[in-house]
PDB file of C-alpha atoms and ligand atoms in Angstrom:
ATOM      1  CA  MET A   1     132.081  60.831 141.564  1.00 86.00           C
ATOM      2  CA  ARG A   2     130.818  56.829 142.229  1.00 90.00           C
ATOM      3  CA  LEU A   3     129.181  54.488 140.369  1.00 91.00           C
ATOM      4  CA  GLN A   4     126.198  53.574 142.313  1.00 94.00           C
ATOM      5  CA  LYS A   5     124.372  50.345 141.802  1.00 96.00           C
ATOM      6  CA  ILE A   6     120.659  50.926 141.677  1.00 97.00           C
ATOM      7  CA  VAL A   7     117.059  49.235 141.438  1.00 98.00           C
ATOM      8  CA  ILE A   8     114.998  50.356 137.697  1.00 98.00           C
ATOM      9  CA  ALA A   9     111.834  49.866 138.604  1.00 98.00           C
ATOM     10  CA  ILE A  10     109.481  50.343 135.401  1.00 98.00           C
ATOM     11  CA  ASP A  11     106.106  49.820 135.239  1.00 98.00           C
ATOM     12  CA  GLY A  12     103.005  50.151 133.282  1.00 97.00           C
ATOM     13  CA  TYR A  13     100.647  48.093 131.137  1.00 96.00           C
ATOM     14  CA  SER A  14     100.538  44.887 128.431  1.00 92.00           C
ATOM     15  CA  ALA A  15     102.314  45.586 125.892  1.00 92.00           C
ATOM     16  CA  CYS A  16     104.206  48.822 125.721  1.00 94.00           C
ATOM     17  CA  GLY A  17     107.923  47.450 125.032  1.00 92.00           C
ATOM     18  CA  LYS A  18     108.324  47.422 129.601  1.00 95.00           C
ATOM     19  CA  SER A  19     110.072  44.520 128.892  1.00 93.00           C
ATOM     20  CA  THR A  20     111.450  44.866 125.640  1.00 93.00           C
ATOM     21  CA  THR A  21     112.657  48.601 127.137  1.00 96.00           C
ATOM     22  CA  ALA A  22     113.453  46.740 130.942  1.00 96.00           C
ATOM     23  CA  LYS A  23     116.087  43.579 128.741  1.00 94.00           C
ATOM     24  CA  GLU A  24     118.288  45.665 127.092  1.00 95.00           C
ATOM     25  CA  VAL A  25     118.238  49.343 129.706  1.00 96.00           C
ATOM     26  CA  ALA A  26     120.066  45.617 131.995  1.00 95.00           C
ATOM     27  CA  LYS A  27     122.490  44.760 129.187  1.00 93.00           C
ATOM     28  CA  VAL A  28     123.482  48.317 128.688  1.00 94.00           C
ATOM     29  CA  LEU A  29     124.241  48.820 132.202  1.00 95.00           C
ATOM     30  CA  GLY A  30     125.157  45.260 133.126  1.00 94.00           C
ATOM     31  CA  TYR A  31     122.426  44.926 135.924  1.00 95.00           C
ATOM     32  CA  ARG A  32     119.565  41.864 135.842  1.00 94.00           C
ATOM     33  CA  TYR A  33     116.926  41.963 134.478  1.00 94.00           C
ATOM     34  CA  ILE A  34     113.975  39.686 136.744  1.00 96.00           C
ATOM     35  CA  ASP A  35     110.466  40.270 134.515  1.00 96.00           C
ATOM     36  CA  SER A  36     108.014  39.983 137.983  1.00 97.00           C
ATOM     37  CA  GLY A  37     104.396  39.465 135.554  1.00 97.00           C
ATOM     38  CA  ALA A  38     106.173  35.879 134.388  1.00 98.00           C
ATOM     39  CA  MET A  39     106.685  34.871 138.061  1.00 98.00           C
ATOM     40  CA  TYR A  40     102.642  35.358 137.613  1.00 98.00           C
ATOM     41  CA  ARG A  41     102.346  33.679 134.586  1.00 98.00           C
ATOM     42  CA  ALA A  42     104.647  30.649 136.316  1.00 98.00           C
ATOM     43  CA  VAL A  43     102.134  30.086 139.148  1.00 98.00           C
ATOM     44  CA  THR A  44      98.682  30.134 136.704  1.00 98.00           C
ATOM     45  CA  LEU A  45     101.159  27.610 134.675  1.00 98.00           C
ATOM     46  CA  TYR A  46     101.172  25.191 137.827  1.00 98.00           C
ATOM     47  CA  PHE A  47      98.078  26.543 139.089  1.00 98.00           C
ATOM     48  CA  LEU A  48      96.006  25.597 135.878  1.00 98.00           C
ATOM     49  CA  ASP A  49      97.439  22.657 135.481  1.00 98.00           C
ATOM     50  CA  HIS A  50      97.336  21.832 138.894  1.00 98.00           C
ATOM     51  CA  HIS A  51      93.764  22.500 139.144  1.00 98.00           C
ATOM     52  CA  VAL A  52      94.212  24.934 142.424  1.00 98.00           C
ATOM     53  CA  SER A  53      90.651  26.006 143.207  1.00 97.00           C
ATOM     54  CA  LEU A  54      91.380  29.713 142.996  1.00 97.00           C
ATOM     55  CA  THR A  55      88.717  30.222 145.334  1.00 96.00           C
ATOM     56  CA  ASN A  56      90.743  27.863 148.334  1.00 97.00           C
ATOM     57  CA  PRO A  57      93.215  28.814 150.067  1.00 96.00           C
ATOM     58  CA  LYS A  58      94.349  26.410 151.752  1.00 97.00           C
ATOM     59  CA  GLU A  59      94.501  23.999 148.001  1.00 97.00           C
ATOM     60  CA  ILE A  60      96.330  27.585 146.708  1.00 98.00           C
ATOM     61  CA  ASP A  61      98.955  27.398 150.088  1.00 97.00           C
ATOM     62  CA  ARG A  62      99.958  23.900 149.489  1.00 98.00           C
ATOM     63  CA  ALA A  63     100.456  24.840 145.585  1.00 98.00           C
ATOM     64  CA  LEU A  64     102.475  27.717 147.158  1.00 98.00           C
ATOM     65  CA  GLN A  65     104.344  25.560 148.918  1.00 97.00           C
ATOM     66  CA  GLN A  66     105.262  23.201 145.595  1.00 97.00           C
ATOM     67  CA  ILE A  67     106.768  26.117 143.641  1.00 97.00           C
ATOM     68  CA  SER A  68     109.332  27.428 142.877  1.00 96.00           C
ATOM     69  CA  ILE A  69     110.227  30.429 139.766  1.00 97.00           C
ATOM     70  CA  THR A  70     113.981  30.642 139.037  1.00 95.00           C
ATOM     71  CA  PHE A  71     115.832  32.930 135.669  1.00 94.00           C
ATOM     72  CA  LYS A  72     118.655  31.873 133.696  1.00 93.00           C
ATOM     73  CA  VAL A  73     120.239  32.963 130.839  1.00 89.00           C
ATOM     74  CA  ASN A  74     120.186  30.673 127.777  1.00 90.00           C
ATOM     75  CA  ALA A  75     122.893  30.959 124.730  1.00 90.00           C
ATOM     76  CA  LYS A  76     121.404  33.796 123.237  1.00 84.00           C
ATOM     77  CA  SER A  77     121.403  36.186 126.820  1.00 82.00           C
ATOM     78  CA  PHE A  78     117.901  35.703 126.752  1.00 84.00           C
ATOM     79  CA  THR A  79     116.921  35.239 130.324  1.00 89.00           C
ATOM     80  CA  GLU A  80     114.029  32.183 130.344  1.00 94.00           C
ATOM     81  CA  THR A  81     111.489  31.204 133.534  1.00 97.00           C
ATOM     82  CA  TYR A  82     112.109  28.232 135.044  1.00 98.00           C
ATOM     83  CA  LEU A  83     109.217  26.526 137.424  1.00 98.00           C
ATOM     84  CA  ASN A  84     110.147  23.351 139.559  1.00 98.00           C
ATOM     85  CA  GLY A  85     113.580  22.955 137.199  1.00 97.00           C
ATOM     86  CA  LEU A  86     111.849  22.857 134.112  1.00 98.00           C
ATOM     87  CA  ASN A  87     111.628  26.227 131.131  1.00 98.00           C
ATOM     88  CA  VAL A  88     108.808  26.432 130.411  1.00 98.00           C
ATOM     89  CA  GLU A  89     109.128  30.268 128.880  1.00 96.00           C
ATOM     90  CA  ARG A  90     107.281  28.951 125.908  1.00 93.00           C
ATOM     91  CA  GLU A  91     104.852  27.619 127.538  1.00 96.00           C
ATOM     92  CA  ILE A  92     103.992  30.957 129.872  1.00 97.00           C
ATOM     93  CA  ARG A  93     103.407  32.677 126.724  1.00 93.00           C
ATOM     94  CA  LYS A  94     101.202  30.990 125.788  1.00 92.00           C
ATOM     95  CA  MET A  95      96.400  32.433 124.866  1.00 91.00           C
ATOM     96  CA  ARG A  96      95.414  29.641 127.981  1.00 95.00           C
ATOM     97  CA  VAL A  97      98.264  31.119 130.121  1.00 96.00           C
ATOM     98  CA  SER A  98      97.422  34.967 129.410  1.00 94.00           C
ATOM     99  CA  ASP A  99      93.694  34.926 129.840  1.00 95.00           C
ATOM    100  CA  GLN A 100      94.671  33.269 133.699  1.00 97.00           C
ATOM    101  CA  VAL A 101      96.814  35.118 134.866  1.00 97.00           C
ATOM    102  CA  SER A 102      94.891  38.402 135.499  1.00 95.00           C
ATOM    103  CA  GLN A 103      92.959  36.625 137.465  1.00 97.00           C
ATOM    104  CA  VAL A 104      96.168  34.457 139.265  1.00 98.00           C
ATOM    105  CA  SER A 105      97.895  38.206 141.232  1.00 97.00           C
ATOM    106  CA  ALA A 106      94.776  39.816 141.720  1.00 96.00           C
ATOM    107  CA  ILE A 107      95.087  37.192 144.309  1.00 97.00           C
ATOM    108  CA  LYS A 108      96.317  38.197 147.914  1.00 97.00           C
ATOM    109  CA  GLN A 109      98.283  33.913 149.184  1.00 98.00           C
ATOM    110  CA  VAL A 110     100.149  34.632 145.885  1.00 98.00           C
ATOM    111  CA  ARG A 111     101.494  38.262 145.305  1.00 97.00           C
ATOM    112  CA  GLU A 112     102.766  37.708 149.461  1.00 97.00           C
ATOM    113  CA  ALA A 113     104.467  34.878 148.046  1.00 98.00           C
ATOM    114  CA  MET A 114     105.637  36.642 145.499  1.00 98.00           C
ATOM    115  CA  VAL A 115     106.817  39.923 146.007  1.00 98.00           C
ATOM    116  CA  ALA A 116     108.915  38.561 148.636  1.00 97.00           C
ATOM    117  CA  GLN A 117     111.059  36.487 146.519  1.00 96.00           C
ATOM    118  CA  GLN A 118     111.217  39.464 145.097  1.00 97.00           C
ATOM    119  CA  ARG A 119     112.650  41.380 147.166  1.00 97.00           C
ATOM    120  CA  LYS A 120     115.255  38.975 148.239  1.00 95.00           C
ATOM    121  CA  LEU A 121     116.284  38.967 144.354  1.00 93.00           C
ATOM    122  CA  GLY A 122     116.999  42.665 144.752  1.00 92.00           C
ATOM    123  CA  LYS A 123     119.047  42.819 147.530  1.00 91.00           C
ATOM    124  CA  GLU A 124     121.726  43.828 145.883  1.00 90.00           C
ATOM    125  CA  ARG A 125     120.511  46.538 143.534  1.00 94.00           C
ATOM    126  CA  GLY A 126     121.685  46.769 140.684  1.00 96.00           C
ATOM    127  CA  ILE A 127     118.479  45.370 138.717  1.00 97.00           C
ATOM    128  CA  VAL A 128     115.460  46.587 136.230  1.00 97.00           C
ATOM    129  CA  MET A 129     112.025  44.655 137.028  1.00 97.00           C
ATOM    130  CA  ASP A 130     108.923  45.407 135.395  1.00 97.00           C
ATOM    131  CA  GLY A 131     105.548  44.673 136.415  1.00 97.00           C
ATOM    132  CA  ARG A 132     103.156  46.379 137.499  1.00 97.00           C
ATOM    133  CA  ASP A 133     103.546  46.617 142.046  1.00 97.00           C
ATOM    134  CA  ILE A 134     107.264  47.778 141.592  1.00 98.00           C
ATOM    135  CA  GLY A 135     107.619  50.790 142.027  1.00 98.00           C
ATOM    136  CA  THR A 136     104.476  51.013 144.007  1.00 97.00           C
ATOM    137  CA  VAL A 137     104.854  47.919 146.253  1.00 97.00           C
ATOM    138  CA  VAL A 138     107.950  45.858 145.271  1.00 98.00           C
ATOM    139  CA  PHE A 139     110.337  48.522 145.482  1.00 98.00           C
ATOM    140  CA  PRO A 140     108.692  51.790 146.578  1.00 97.00           C
ATOM    141  CA  ASP A 141     113.104  52.928 147.639  1.00 97.00           C
ATOM    142  CA  ALA A 142     113.491  52.119 143.819  1.00 97.00           C
ATOM    143  CA  GLU A 143     116.601  54.942 142.763  1.00 97.00           C
ATOM    144  CA  LEU A 144     114.510  54.938 139.020  1.00 98.00           C
ATOM    145  CA  LYS A 145     110.887  55.033 139.060  1.00 98.00           C
ATOM    146  CA  LEU A 146     108.918  54.218 135.833  1.00 98.00           C
ATOM    147  CA  PHE A 147     105.451  53.475 134.289  1.00 98.00           C
ATOM    148  CA  MET A 148     104.706  53.463 130.708  1.00 97.00           C
ATOM    149  CA  THR A 149     101.412  53.093 128.808  1.00 97.00           C
ATOM    150  CA  ALA A 150     100.619  53.405 125.129  1.00 97.00           C
ATOM    151  CA  ASP A 151      97.412  53.605 123.122  1.00 97.00           C
ATOM    152  CA  ILE A 152      95.770  50.512 122.837  1.00 97.00           C
ATOM    153  CA  LEU A 153      95.358  49.194 119.567  1.00 96.00           C
ATOM    154  CA  VAL A 154      98.580  49.867 119.118  1.00 96.00           C
ATOM    155  CA  ARG A 155      99.682  48.040 122.171  1.00 97.00           C
ATOM    156  CA  ALA A 156      97.368  45.217 120.483  1.00 96.00           C
ATOM    157  CA  PHE A 157      99.353  45.228 117.194  1.00 95.00           C
ATOM    158  CA  ARG A 158     102.215  45.107 118.991  1.00 93.00           C
ATOM    159  CA  ARG A 159     101.286  41.452 121.464  1.00 93.00           C
ATOM    160  CA  GLN A 160      99.944  39.788 117.607  1.00 93.00           C
ATOM    161  CA  ARG A 161     103.865  40.619 115.758  1.00 92.00           C
ATOM    162  CA  GLU A 162     105.642  39.253 119.254  1.00 89.00           C
ATOM    163  CA  TRP A 163     103.150  35.592 118.231  1.00 87.00           C
ATOM    164  CA  LEU A 164     103.920  36.280 114.621  1.00 90.00           C
ATOM    165  CA  ASP A 165     107.184  35.986 114.718  1.00 88.00           C
ATOM    166  CA  GLN A 166     106.279  33.021 116.443  1.00 83.00           C
ATOM    167  CA  ASP A 167     104.213  31.522 113.554  1.00 82.00           C
ATOM    168  CA  ARG A 168     101.535  31.847 114.660  1.00 85.00           C
ATOM    169  CA  LEU A 169      98.837  34.096 114.132  1.00 87.00           C
ATOM    170  CA  ILE A 170      96.207  35.491 116.905  1.00 89.00           C
ATOM    171  CA  ASP A 171      92.550  37.030 115.959  1.00 93.00           C
ATOM    172  CA  LEU A 172      93.564  41.079 116.351  1.00 94.00           C
ATOM    173  CA  ASP A 173      90.032  41.279 118.504  1.00 95.00           C
ATOM    174  CA  GLU A 174      91.241  37.506 120.750  1.00 94.00           C
ATOM    175  CA  VAL A 175      94.136  40.397 121.634  1.00 95.00           C
ATOM    176  CA  LEU A 176      93.182  43.432 122.127  1.00 96.00           C
ATOM    177  CA  GLU A 177      90.014  41.060 124.097  1.00 96.00           C
ATOM    178  CA  ASN A 178      92.971  39.945 125.946  1.00 94.00           C
ATOM    179  CA  ILE A 179      94.576  42.546 126.743  1.00 95.00           C
ATOM    180  CA  GLN A 180      91.181  45.023 127.797  1.00 96.00           C
ATOM    181  CA  LYS A 181      90.248  42.543 130.503  1.00 95.00           C
ATOM    182  CA  ARG A 182      93.853  43.182 132.158  1.00 94.00           C
ATOM    183  CA  ASP A 183      94.487  45.964 132.077  1.00 95.00           C
ATOM    184  CA  GLN A 184      90.547  46.058 133.944  1.00 96.00           C
ATOM    185  CA  ILE A 185      91.612  43.344 136.205  1.00 95.00           C
ATOM    186  CA  ASP A 186      94.706  45.267 137.474  1.00 95.00           C
ATOM    187  CA  THR A 187      93.763  48.724 137.768  1.00 96.00           C
ATOM    188  CA  THR A 188      90.974  47.731 139.572  1.00 96.00           C
ATOM    189  CA  ARG A 189      91.633  44.345 141.904  1.00 96.00           C
ATOM    190  CA  GLU A 190      91.765  45.220 145.475  1.00 95.00           C
ATOM    191  CA  GLU A 191      95.016  43.798 145.743  1.00 94.00           C
ATOM    192  CA  SER A 192      97.706  46.651 145.167  1.00 95.00           C
ATOM    193  CA  PRO A 193      96.216  47.343 141.456  1.00 95.00           C
ATOM    194  CA  LEU A 194      98.065  49.014 138.795  1.00 96.00           C
ATOM    195  CA  ARG A 195      99.280  53.196 139.029  1.00 96.00           C
ATOM    196  CA  LYS A 196     101.995  55.470 138.608  1.00 98.00           C
ATOM    197  CA  ALA A 197     103.881  55.834 141.797  1.00 98.00           C
ATOM    198  CA  ASP A 198     104.068  59.668 142.486  1.00 97.00           C
ATOM    199  CA  ASP A 199     107.921  59.611 141.321  1.00 97.00           C
ATOM    200  CA  ALA A 200     107.066  57.838 139.026  1.00 98.00           C
ATOM    201  CA  VAL A 201     107.757  58.403 135.430  1.00 98.00           C
ATOM    202  CA  MET A 202     106.019  58.656 132.236  1.00 97.00           C
ATOM    203  CA  ILE A 203     106.588  57.567 129.013  1.00 97.00           C
ATOM    204  CA  ASP A 204     104.349  56.810 126.479  1.00 97.00           C
ATOM    205  CA  THR A 205     105.494  53.837 124.596  1.00 96.00           C
ATOM    206  CA  THR A 206     102.778  55.150 121.710  1.00 97.00           C
ATOM    207  CA  HIS A 207     105.130  57.026 118.803  1.00 96.00           C
ATOM    208  CA  ILE A 208     108.274  56.034 120.030  1.00 95.00           C
ATOM    209  CA  THR A 209     110.854  53.403 118.962  1.00 93.00           C
ATOM    210  CA  ILE A 210     112.379  50.389 121.555  1.00 92.00           C
ATOM    211  CA  ASP A 211     115.747  52.174 120.767  1.00 95.00           C
ATOM    212  CA  GLU A 212     114.147  55.948 121.282  1.00 96.00           C
ATOM    213  CA  GLN A 213     112.363  54.908 124.827  1.00 95.00           C
ATOM    214  CA  VAL A 214     115.650  52.999 125.871  1.00 96.00           C
ATOM    215  CA  ASP A 215     117.635  56.028 125.306  1.00 96.00           C
ATOM    216  CA  GLN A 216     114.998  57.840 126.974  1.00 96.00           C
ATOM    217  CA  VAL A 217     115.845  55.188 130.062  1.00 97.00           C
ATOM    218  CA  ILE A 218     119.141  54.878 130.519  1.00 97.00           C
ATOM    219  CA  GLY A 219     119.711  58.608 129.804  1.00 96.00           C
ATOM    220  CA  LEU A 220     117.444  58.945 133.567  1.00 97.00           C
ATOM    221  CA  ALA A 221     119.411  56.176 135.393  1.00 97.00           C
ATOM    222  CA  ILE A 222     122.807  57.990 134.064  1.00 95.00           C
ATOM    223  CA  SER A 223     121.445  60.648 136.494  1.00 93.00           C
ATOM    224  CA  LYS A 224     120.743  58.188 139.680  1.00 95.00           C
ATOM    225  CA  ILE A 225     123.342  56.182 139.408  1.00 96.00           C
ATOM    226  CA  ILE A 226     126.240  58.669 139.141  1.00 92.00           C
ATOM    227  CA  VAL A 227     125.970  60.573 142.659  1.00 86.00           C
ATOM    228  CA  ASN A 228     128.192  63.204 142.502  1.00 80.00           C
ATOM    229  CA  ILE A 229     130.849  63.473 146.069  1.00 73.00           C
TER     230      ILE A 229
HETATM  231  O1  LIG B   1     103.653  40.592 128.761  1.00 93.38           O
HETATM  232  P1  LIG B   1     103.121  41.483 129.661  1.00 93.38           P
HETATM  233  O2  LIG B   1     102.952  42.729 129.395  1.00 93.38           O
HETATM  234  O3  LIG B   1     100.650  42.000 129.108  1.00 93.38           O
HETATM  235  O4  LIG B   1     101.981  41.002 130.751  1.00 93.38           O
HETATM  236  P2  LIG B   1     103.604  40.141 132.192  1.00 93.38           P
HETATM  237  O5  LIG B   1     104.508  41.732 132.200  1.00 93.38           O
HETATM  238  O6  LIG B   1     103.651  38.623 131.143  1.00 93.38           O
HETATM  239  O7  LIG B   1     102.389  40.473 134.018  1.00 93.38           O
HETATM  240  C1  LIG B   1     100.601  39.164 133.241  1.00 93.38           C
HETATM  241  C2  LIG B   1      99.668  39.894 134.305  1.00 93.38           C
HETATM  242  O8  LIG B   1     100.826  39.818 135.149  1.00 93.38           O
HETATM  243  C3  LIG B   1      99.302  41.307 134.449  1.00 93.38           C
HETATM  244  O9  LIG B   1      98.198  41.148 133.102  1.00 93.38           O
HETATM  245  C4  LIG B   1      99.290  41.364 135.272  1.00 93.38           C
HETATM  246  O10 LIG B   1      97.290  40.892 135.353  1.00 93.38           O
HETATM  247  C5  LIG B   1     100.015  40.237 136.387  1.00 93.38           C
HETATM  248  N1  LIG B   1     101.572  41.453 136.888  1.00 93.38           N
HETATM  249  C6  LIG B   1     100.949  41.442 138.355  1.00 93.38           C
HETATM  250  O11 LIG B   1     100.355  42.150 138.973  1.00 93.38           O
HETATM  251  N2  LIG B   1     102.653  41.886 138.688  1.00 93.38           N
HETATM  252  C7  LIG B   1     103.318  42.336 137.774  1.00 93.38           C
HETATM  253  N3  LIG B   1     104.163  42.684 139.466  1.00 93.38           N
HETATM  254  C8  LIG B   1     104.033  41.885 137.145  1.00 93.38           C
HETATM  255  C9  LIG B   1     102.442  40.589 136.577  1.00 93.38           C
END
């Protein structure tokens, strides 16, 4: 018996608990966690702050060349996102970014640039990456693929609670509208739409806790990590 390092790809809808699960699974396995959504959010923040026109391919290309996205683990062991050396972790979660991120991530040039970076990050394997197209496009050869879903109202409540944890009360209607709009754009866009890979395991998180989700994923991962020789 030997152990091999694998890639775990977690795709699915907003606020299903993908990133919470991915972070925890990475911690348990000693793997690197990469939040691909944070990369699209960082690009969106840059585009907003620099007034990049989403319909001008030249402007988009120029902007993409100016963008460097990195991740650093902070003192509390949380991975934080940096845009051109600046910590943007809080800024990229704000509603003004959430409102635009699905439009920005539907752009082909943006996806090509991000997918290339994501593949580089996963070259050594030993990573957990979450997003929308990780099992279908970024790592079609991932050893373990998961597709998460949950009831939309449950997802909206969860997202609203995350905001509350940061002392911000956002109307449930507004959260629900944002999630619905992003689901719609993410599943119908031309470039790598959100869909379950044929070999992905479906996990519905409506009625299960984060601990149960994590246990389920670890169980599935172990069977891939242990190689019988
Ligand atoms: O946190 P939440 O699940 O709501 O979203 P996220 O993972 O931060 O991703 C934000 C948005 O980025 C998604 O709604 C997608 O439009 C886009 N995205 C994508 O297109 N491809 C990915 N691999 C990850 C995110």
